[in-house]
PDB file of C-alpha atoms in Angstrom:
ATOM      1  CA  GLU T   6      -2.760  65.692 243.646  1.00  0.00           C
ATOM      2  CA  VAL T   7      -3.280  68.978 242.232  1.00  0.00           C
ATOM      3  CA  GLN T   8      -1.668  71.647 244.154  1.00  0.00           C
ATOM      4  CA  LEU T   9      -0.833  75.424 244.094  1.00  0.00           C
ATOM      5  CA  VAL T  10       1.713  76.375 246.390  1.00  0.00           C
ATOM      6  CA  GLU T  11       2.433  80.327 246.742  1.00  0.00           C
ATOM      7  CA  SER T  12       5.429  81.778 248.243  1.00  0.00           C
ATOM      8  CA  GLY T  13       7.083  85.241 248.468  1.00  0.00           C
ATOM      9  CA  GLY T  14       4.774  87.471 250.657  1.00  0.00           C
ATOM     10  CA  GLY T  15       6.048  89.399 253.318  1.00  0.00           C
ATOM     11  CA  LEU T  16       6.226  92.517 254.790  1.00  0.00           C
ATOM     12  CA  VAL T  17       7.308  95.880 252.611  1.00  0.00           C
ATOM     13  CA  GLN T  18       7.360  99.385 253.122  1.00  0.00           C
ATOM     14  CA  PRO T  19       4.904 101.504 250.337  1.00  0.00           C
ATOM     15  CA  GLY T  20       6.709 102.340 247.135  1.00  0.00           C
ATOM     16  CA  ARG T  21       8.777  99.222 247.453  1.00  0.00           C
ATOM     17  CA  SER T  22       8.681  96.043 244.965  1.00  0.00           C
ATOM     18  CA  LEU T  23       7.805  92.067 246.373  1.00  0.00           C
ATOM     19  CA  ARG T  24       7.837  89.070 243.514  1.00  0.00           C
ATOM     20  CA  LEU T  25       5.372  86.402 244.572  1.00  0.00           C
ATOM     21  CA  SER T  26       5.579  82.890 243.369  1.00  0.00           C
ATOM     22  CA  CYS T  27       3.338  80.394 242.732  1.00  0.00           C
ATOM     23  CA  ALA T  28       4.264  76.483 242.008  1.00  0.00           C
ATOM     24  CA  ALA T  29       1.573  74.278 240.272  1.00  0.00           C
ATOM     25  CA  SER T  30       1.806  70.486 240.374  1.00  0.00           C
ATOM     26  CA  GLY T  31      -0.281  67.617 239.270  1.00  0.00           C
ATOM     27  CA  PHE T  32      -2.140  68.855 236.174  1.00  0.00           C
ATOM     28  CA  THR T  33      -0.282  69.604 232.737  1.00  0.00           C
ATOM     29  CA  PHE T  34       0.305  73.460 233.469  1.00  0.00           C
ATOM     30  CA  ASP T  35       0.882  74.952 230.021  1.00  0.00           C
ATOM     31  CA  ASP T  36      -2.793  73.598 229.137  1.00  0.00           C
ATOM     32  CA  PHE T  37      -4.596  76.216 231.329  1.00  0.00           C
ATOM     33  CA  ALA T  38      -4.321  80.050 231.408  1.00  0.00           C
ATOM     34  CA  MET T  39      -3.713  81.090 235.255  1.00  0.00           C
ATOM     35  CA  HIS T  40      -4.616  84.203 237.919  1.00  0.00           C
ATOM     36  CA  TRP T  41      -3.975  86.189 240.888  1.00  0.00           C
ATOM     37  CA  VAL T  42      -6.323  87.184 243.103  1.00  0.00           C
ATOM     38  CA  ARG T  43      -6.517  88.833 246.399  1.00  0.00           C
ATOM     39  CA  GLN T  44      -8.038  89.420 249.338  1.00  0.00           C
ATOM     40  CA  ALA T  45      -7.585  92.100 251.538  1.00  0.00           C
ATOM     41  CA  PRO T  46      -8.440  91.854 255.300  1.00  0.00           C
ATOM     42  CA  GLY T  47     -11.952  91.028 255.925  1.00  0.00           C
ATOM     43  CA  LYS T  48     -12.909  91.937 252.464  1.00  0.00           C
ATOM     44  CA  GLY T  49     -14.152  90.340 249.088  1.00  0.00           C
ATOM     45  CA  LEU T  50     -12.402  88.525 246.755  1.00  0.00           C
ATOM     46  CA  GLU T  51     -10.592  90.789 243.944  1.00  0.00           C
ATOM     47  CA  TRP T  52      -9.141  89.531 240.201  1.00  0.00           C
ATOM     48  CA  VAL T  53      -5.857  90.778 240.168  1.00  0.00           C
ATOM     49  CA  SER T  54      -4.207  89.653 237.026  1.00  0.00           C
ATOM     50  CA  GLY T  55      -4.962  86.618 234.677  1.00  0.00           C
ATOM     51  CA  ILE T  56      -2.171  85.335 231.812  1.00  0.00           C
ATOM     52  CA  GLY T  57      -2.912  82.657 228.987  1.00  0.00           C
ATOM     53  CA  TRP T  58      -0.859  79.324 228.708  1.00  0.00           C
ATOM     54  CA  ASN T  59       1.182  80.747 226.475  1.00  0.00           C
ATOM     55  CA  SER T  60       2.633  83.795 228.197  1.00  0.00           C
ATOM     56  CA  GLY T  61      -0.616  85.960 226.153  1.00  0.00           C
ATOM     57  CA  SER T  62      -3.762  87.399 226.822  1.00  0.00           C
ATOM     58  CA  LEU T  63      -1.916  89.604 229.618  1.00  0.00           C
ATOM     59  CA  GLY T  64      -4.909  91.083 231.773  1.00  0.00           C
ATOM     60  CA  TYR T  65      -5.086  93.500 234.800  1.00  0.00           C
ATOM     61  CA  ALA T  66      -7.119  95.153 237.289  1.00  0.00           C
ATOM     62  CA  ASP T  67      -7.394  98.753 236.780  1.00  0.00           C
ATOM     63  CA  SER T  68      -6.311  98.849 240.484  1.00  0.00           C
ATOM     64  CA  VAL T  69      -2.946  97.349 239.442  1.00  0.00           C
ATOM     65  CA  LYS T  70      -2.344  98.231 236.051  1.00  0.00           C
ATOM     66  CA  GLY T  71       1.152  99.407 235.146  1.00  0.00           C
ATOM     67  CA  ARG T  72       2.539  98.568 238.758  1.00  0.00           C
ATOM     68  CA  PHE T  73       1.925  94.863 238.698  1.00  0.00           C
ATOM     69  CA  THR T  74       3.298  92.344 236.084  1.00  0.00           C
ATOM     70  CA  ILE T  75       2.395  89.045 235.708  1.00  0.00           C
ATOM     71  CA  SER T  76       4.408  85.940 234.269  1.00  0.00           C
ATOM     72  CA  ARG T  77       4.975  82.561 234.328  1.00  0.00           C
ATOM     73  CA  ASP T  78       7.549  79.926 233.259  1.00  0.00           C
ATOM     74  CA  ASN T  79       5.567  76.542 231.880  1.00  0.00           C
ATOM     75  CA  ALA T  80       9.438  74.681 231.923  1.00  0.00           C
ATOM     76  CA  LYS T  81       9.030  75.281 236.352  1.00  0.00           C
ATOM     77  CA  ASN T  82       5.264  74.982 236.115  1.00  0.00           C
ATOM     78  CA  SER T  83       5.458  78.362 238.165  1.00  0.00           C
ATOM     79  CA  LEU T  84       3.121  81.488 237.848  1.00  0.00           C
ATOM     80  CA  TYR T  85       4.887  85.037 238.902  1.00  0.00           C
ATOM     81  CA  LEU T  86       3.319  88.170 240.145  1.00  0.00           C
ATOM     82  CA  GLN T  87       6.113  91.083 240.391  1.00  0.00           C
ATOM     83  CA  MET T  88       4.571  93.763 242.161  1.00  0.00           C
ATOM     84  CA  ASN T  89       6.251  97.455 242.140  1.00  0.00           C
ATOM     85  CA  SER T  90       5.225 100.752 243.750  1.00  0.00           C
ATOM     86  CA  LEU T  91       3.315  98.818 246.516  1.00  0.00           C
ATOM     87  CA  ARG T  92       0.507 100.874 248.306  1.00  0.00           C
ATOM     88  CA  ALA T  93      -1.139 100.565 251.457  1.00  0.00           C
ATOM     89  CA  GLU T  94      -4.311  99.247 249.642  1.00  0.00           C
ATOM     90  CA  ASP T  95      -2.480  96.319 248.360  1.00  0.00           C
ATOM     91  CA  MET T  96      -2.063  94.710 251.360  1.00  0.00           C
ATOM     92  CA  ALA T  97      -3.788  91.358 251.130  1.00  0.00           C
ATOM     93  CA  LEU T  98      -3.556  88.093 250.872  1.00  0.00           C
ATOM     94  CA  TYR T  99      -2.641  87.098 246.975  1.00  0.00           C
ATOM     95  CA  TYR T 100      -4.138  84.000 246.049  1.00  0.00           C
ATOM     96  CA  CYS T 101      -3.132  81.925 242.812  1.00  0.00           C
ATOM     97  CA  ALA T 102      -5.581  80.218 241.023  1.00  0.00           C
ATOM     98  CA  LYS T 103      -5.668  77.872 237.961  1.00  0.00           C
ATOM     99  CA  ASP T 104      -8.079  78.423 235.247  1.00  0.00           C
ATOM    100  CA  MET T 105     -11.256  75.683 234.301  1.00  0.00           C
ATOM    101  CA  SER T 106      -9.727  76.440 230.399  1.00  0.00           C
ATOM    102  CA  GLY T 107      -8.051  79.223 228.334  1.00  0.00           C
ATOM    103  CA  LEU T 108      -9.469  82.525 227.797  1.00  0.00           C
ATOM    104  CA  PRO T 109     -11.911  83.491 227.938  1.00  0.00           C
ATOM    105  CA  SER T 110     -12.548  82.082 231.131  1.00  0.00           C
ATOM    106  CA  LEU T 111     -15.379  79.690 232.511  1.00  0.00           C
ATOM    107  CA  ALA T 112     -13.513  79.886 236.096  1.00  0.00           C
ATOM    108  CA  PHE T 113     -10.933  79.014 238.515  1.00  0.00           C
ATOM    109  CA  ASP T 114     -11.204  76.028 239.855  1.00  0.00           C
ATOM    110  CA  ILE T 115      -7.984  75.417 241.598  1.00  0.00           C
ATOM    111  CA  TRP T 116      -6.554  77.927 244.310  1.00  0.00           C
ATOM    112  CA  GLY T 117      -4.030  78.242 246.527  1.00  0.00           C
ATOM    113  CA  GLN T 118      -3.331  78.735 249.863  1.00  0.00           C
ATOM    114  CA  GLY T 119      -2.452  82.210 249.430  1.00  0.00           C
ATOM    115  CA  THR T 120       0.766  84.213 250.681  1.00  0.00           C
ATOM    116  CA  MET T 121       0.267  87.167 252.798  1.00  0.00           C
ATOM    117  CA  VAL T 122       1.257  90.785 251.764  1.00  0.00           C
ATOM    118  CA  THR T 123       1.740  93.429 254.157  1.00  0.00           C
ATOM    119  CA  VAL T 124       2.513  97.101 253.267  1.00  0.00           C
ATOM    120  CA  SER T 125       3.870  99.028 255.971  1.00  0.00           C
ATOM    121  CA  SER T 126       6.288 101.717 257.205  1.00  0.00           C
TER     122      SER T 126
ATOM    123  CA  ILE Z  24     -19.142  95.355 234.858  1.00  0.00           C
ATOM    124  CA  GLN Z  25     -20.201  95.875 238.081  1.00  0.00           C
ATOM    125  CA  LEU Z  26     -22.165  92.810 240.117  1.00  0.00           C
ATOM    126  CA  THR Z  27     -24.202  92.838 243.273  1.00  0.00           C
ATOM    127  CA  GLN Z  28     -25.281  89.984 245.602  1.00  0.00           C
ATOM    128  CA  SER Z  29     -28.652  90.108 247.923  1.00  0.00           C
ATOM    129  CA  PRO Z  30     -28.640  89.234 250.704  1.00  0.00           C
ATOM    130  CA  SER Z  31     -25.224  90.537 252.107  1.00  0.00           C
ATOM    131  CA  PHE Z  32     -26.619  88.420 255.149  1.00  0.00           C
ATOM    132  CA  LEU Z  33     -28.080  85.309 255.299  1.00  0.00           C
ATOM    133  CA  SER Z  34     -29.572  83.866 258.672  1.00  0.00           C
ATOM    134  CA  ALA Z  35     -30.746  80.620 258.294  1.00  0.00           C
ATOM    135  CA  SER Z  36     -31.671  76.869 259.541  1.00  0.00           C
ATOM    136  CA  VAL Z  37     -30.235  73.485 258.860  1.00  0.00           C
ATOM    137  CA  GLY Z  38     -32.281  72.522 256.261  1.00  0.00           C
ATOM    138  CA  ASP Z  39     -33.824  75.907 254.965  1.00  0.00           C
ATOM    139  CA  ARG Z  40     -34.069  76.048 251.165  1.00  0.00           C
ATOM    140  CA  VAL Z  41     -31.217  79.190 250.535  1.00  0.00           C
ATOM    141  CA  THR Z  42     -31.525  81.427 247.680  1.00  0.00           C
ATOM    142  CA  ILE Z  43     -28.665  83.687 246.773  1.00  0.00           C
ATOM    143  CA  THR Z  44     -29.049  86.768 243.871  1.00  0.00           C
ATOM    144  CA  CYS Z  45     -26.090  87.862 241.837  1.00  0.00           C
ATOM    145  CA  ARG Z  46     -27.013  90.278 238.845  1.00  0.00           C
ATOM    146  CA  ALA Z  47     -24.944  92.175 236.441  1.00  0.00           C
ATOM    147  CA  SER Z  48     -24.424  95.960 235.747  1.00  0.00           C
ATOM    148  CA  GLN Z  49     -24.855  94.268 231.867  1.00  0.00           C
ATOM    149  CA  GLY Z  50     -25.354  91.431 230.208  1.00  0.00           C
ATOM    150  CA  ILE Z  51     -22.659  88.816 230.508  1.00  0.00           C
ATOM    151  CA  ASP Z  52     -24.532  85.725 228.869  1.00  0.00           C
ATOM    152  CA  SER Z  53     -23.304  82.583 231.211  1.00  0.00           C
ATOM    153  CA  TYR Z  54     -20.635  83.400 231.737  1.00  0.00           C
ATOM    154  CA  LEU Z  55     -20.957  83.340 235.641  1.00  0.00           C
ATOM    155  CA  ALA Z  56     -19.046  80.857 238.387  1.00  0.00           C
ATOM    156  CA  TRP Z  57     -20.379  80.590 242.075  1.00  0.00           C
ATOM    157  CA  TYR Z  58     -17.481  80.049 244.893  1.00  0.00           C
ATOM    158  CA  GLN Z  59     -18.015  78.858 248.631  1.00  0.00           C
ATOM    159  CA  GLN Z  60     -15.586  80.420 250.960  1.00  0.00           C
ATOM    160  CA  LYS Z  61     -15.061  79.329 254.785  1.00  0.00           C
ATOM    161  CA  PRO Z  62     -13.094  81.128 257.356  1.00  0.00           C
ATOM    162  CA  GLY Z  63      -9.377  81.295 256.636  1.00  0.00           C
ATOM    163  CA  LYS Z  64     -10.081  78.928 253.702  1.00  0.00           C
ATOM    164  CA  ALA Z  65      -9.553  79.247 249.863  1.00  0.00           C
ATOM    165  CA  PRO Z  66     -12.678  79.859 247.740  1.00  0.00           C
ATOM    166  CA  LYS Z  67     -13.985  76.410 246.488  1.00  0.00           C
ATOM    167  CA  LEU Z  68     -15.783  76.408 243.078  1.00  0.00           C
ATOM    168  CA  LEU Z  69     -18.986  75.278 243.149  1.00  0.00           C
ATOM    169  CA  ILE Z  70     -20.935  76.304 239.932  1.00  0.00           C
ATOM    170  CA  TYR Z  71     -19.664  77.640 236.505  1.00  0.00           C
ATOM    171  CA  ALA Z  72     -21.230  78.425 233.365  1.00  0.00           C
ATOM    172  CA  ALA Z  73     -24.052  79.655 235.331  1.00  0.00           C
ATOM    173  CA  SER Z  74     -25.931  76.202 236.284  1.00  0.00           C
ATOM    174  CA  THR Z  75     -23.081  73.627 235.601  1.00  0.00           C
ATOM    175  CA  LEU Z  76     -22.413  71.865 239.077  1.00  0.00           C
ATOM    176  CA  GLN Z  77     -18.824  71.615 239.808  1.00  0.00           C
ATOM    177  CA  SER Z  78     -17.557  68.094 239.873  1.00  0.00           C
ATOM    178  CA  GLY Z  79     -17.466  66.897 243.541  1.00  0.00           C
ATOM    179  CA  VAL Z  80     -20.005  69.360 244.550  1.00  0.00           C
ATOM    180  CA  PRO Z  81     -23.317  68.033 246.184  1.00  0.00           C
ATOM    181  CA  SER Z  82     -26.339  68.169 244.150  1.00  0.00           C
ATOM    182  CA  ARG Z  83     -28.207  70.138 246.942  1.00  0.00           C
ATOM    183  CA  PHE Z  84     -26.207  73.243 245.147  1.00  0.00           C
ATOM    184  CA  SER Z  85     -27.413  74.815 241.806  1.00  0.00           C
ATOM    185  CA  GLY Z  86     -27.162  77.889 239.557  1.00  0.00           C
ATOM    186  CA  SER Z  87     -29.377  79.042 237.041  1.00  0.00           C
ATOM    187  CA  GLY Z  88     -30.080  82.453 235.288  1.00  0.00           C
ATOM    188  CA  SER Z  89     -28.607  84.700 232.448  1.00  0.00           C
ATOM    189  CA  GLY Z  90     -28.001  87.925 230.916  1.00  0.00           C
ATOM    190  CA  THR Z  91     -27.839  89.874 233.987  1.00  0.00           C
ATOM    191  CA  GLU Z  92     -29.486  88.224 236.936  1.00  0.00           C
ATOM    192  CA  PHE Z  93     -28.359  84.885 238.560  1.00  0.00           C
ATOM    193  CA  THR Z  94     -29.504  82.601 241.536  1.00  0.00           C
ATOM    194  CA  LEU Z  95     -27.661  79.912 243.670  1.00  0.00           C
ATOM    195  CA  THR Z  96     -29.591  77.982 245.518  1.00  0.00           C
ATOM    196  CA  ILE Z  97     -28.979  75.342 248.140  1.00  0.00           C
ATOM    197  CA  SER Z  98     -32.360  73.239 248.536  1.00  0.00           C
ATOM    198  CA  SER Z  99     -31.630  72.038 252.155  1.00  0.00           C
ATOM    199  CA  LEU Z 100     -29.067  73.615 254.157  1.00  0.00           C
ATOM    200  CA  GLN Z 101     -26.328  71.605 255.676  1.00  0.00           C
ATOM    201  CA  PRO Z 102     -24.299  72.312 258.381  1.00  0.00           C
ATOM    202  CA  GLU Z 103     -21.067  72.408 256.235  1.00  0.00           C
ATOM    203  CA  ASP Z 104     -23.194  75.068 254.141  1.00  0.00           C
ATOM    204  CA  PHE Z 105     -22.378  78.171 256.692  1.00  0.00           C
ATOM    205  CA  ALA Z 106     -19.845  80.068 254.474  1.00  0.00           C
ATOM    206  CA  THR Z 107     -19.735  82.925 252.656  1.00  0.00           C
ATOM    207  CA  TYR Z 108     -21.001  82.963 248.743  1.00  0.00           C
ATOM    208  CA  TYR Z 109     -19.170  84.688 245.631  1.00  0.00           C
ATOM    209  CA  CYS Z 110     -20.604  85.018 242.160  1.00  0.00           C
ATOM    210  CA  GLN Z 111     -18.026  86.233 239.528  1.00  0.00           C
ATOM    211  CA  GLN Z 112     -18.384  87.359 235.800  1.00  0.00           C
ATOM    212  CA  LEU Z 113     -16.440  85.586 232.979  1.00  0.00           C
ATOM    213  CA  ASN Z 114     -17.390  87.542 230.756  1.00  0.00           C
ATOM    214  CA  SER Z 115     -15.297  90.771 229.846  1.00  0.00           C
ATOM    215  CA  TYR Z 116     -11.571  89.727 230.578  1.00  0.00           C
ATOM    216  CA  PRO Z 117      -9.479  91.378 231.043  1.00  0.00           C
ATOM    217  CA  GLN Z 118     -11.521  93.347 233.575  1.00  0.00           C
ATOM    218  CA  LEU Z 119     -12.793  89.895 235.340  1.00  0.00           C
ATOM    219  CA  THR Z 120     -14.952  90.915 238.844  1.00  0.00           C
ATOM    220  CA  PHE Z 121     -16.127  89.047 241.880  1.00  0.00           C
ATOM    221  CA  GLY Z 122     -19.517  89.901 243.945  1.00  0.00           C
ATOM    222  CA  PRO Z 123     -18.948  91.700 247.067  1.00  0.00           C
ATOM    223  CA  GLY Z 124     -20.372  88.328 248.877  1.00  0.00           C
ATOM    224  CA  THR Z 125     -23.362  86.646 251.072  1.00  0.00           C
ATOM    225  CA  LYS Z 126     -22.400  85.449 254.105  1.00  0.00           C
ATOM    226  CA  VAL Z 127     -25.086  82.236 255.356  1.00  0.00           C
ATOM    227  CA  ASP Z 128     -24.775  81.971 259.040  1.00  0.00           C
ATOM    228  CA  ILE Z 129     -26.939  79.884 261.236  1.00  0.00           C
ATOM    229  CA  LYS Z 130     -29.953  81.048 263.054  1.00  0.00           C
TER     230      LYS Z 130
END
């Protein structure tokens, strides 16, 4: 079964850091680009960051550029998002999503169930 | 690239034909995808490349358009189709954007 499972979310104070992980299974992980997408409570979807199959082609939304770092470990079939200097507006459900192919992307065909990040003092 | 969707909210009955429009602030060729999201669930891919139906998605869903104007059509609305629908442009990596969403509700 093709599956993405996110972990690492939680409650964090403003200005602190958090690292999200996404474990992939059921497909050849290193054949595809991967992405993080977030959704604030009651709001729409926001693309956060993407990474090519070989850890190239890194991309970030302007809202997180310079604070978040995406990475992957193909040997562990895992995707990561290091989030630094967290702000209240970063509070959201963070989804890991598989690209249909490489970059440029056609669409995101597999999504995890998300991990919630709460930023509050 | 900014995306707008219309309407933002739509009330419809089972069996209705429903059309949702997505407009891009500049041309994106056919790099557009449509997703369905139900409450508490992850988004599900319906359409990619503007008009290609994702495997396993019912044929009552269809997409069309290119450039700056796109449509998602549900030919005969079913009870399981009540959800929020998002378009996404993938032409301008690394600045990928989603539309604000269209909520389809039961009349």
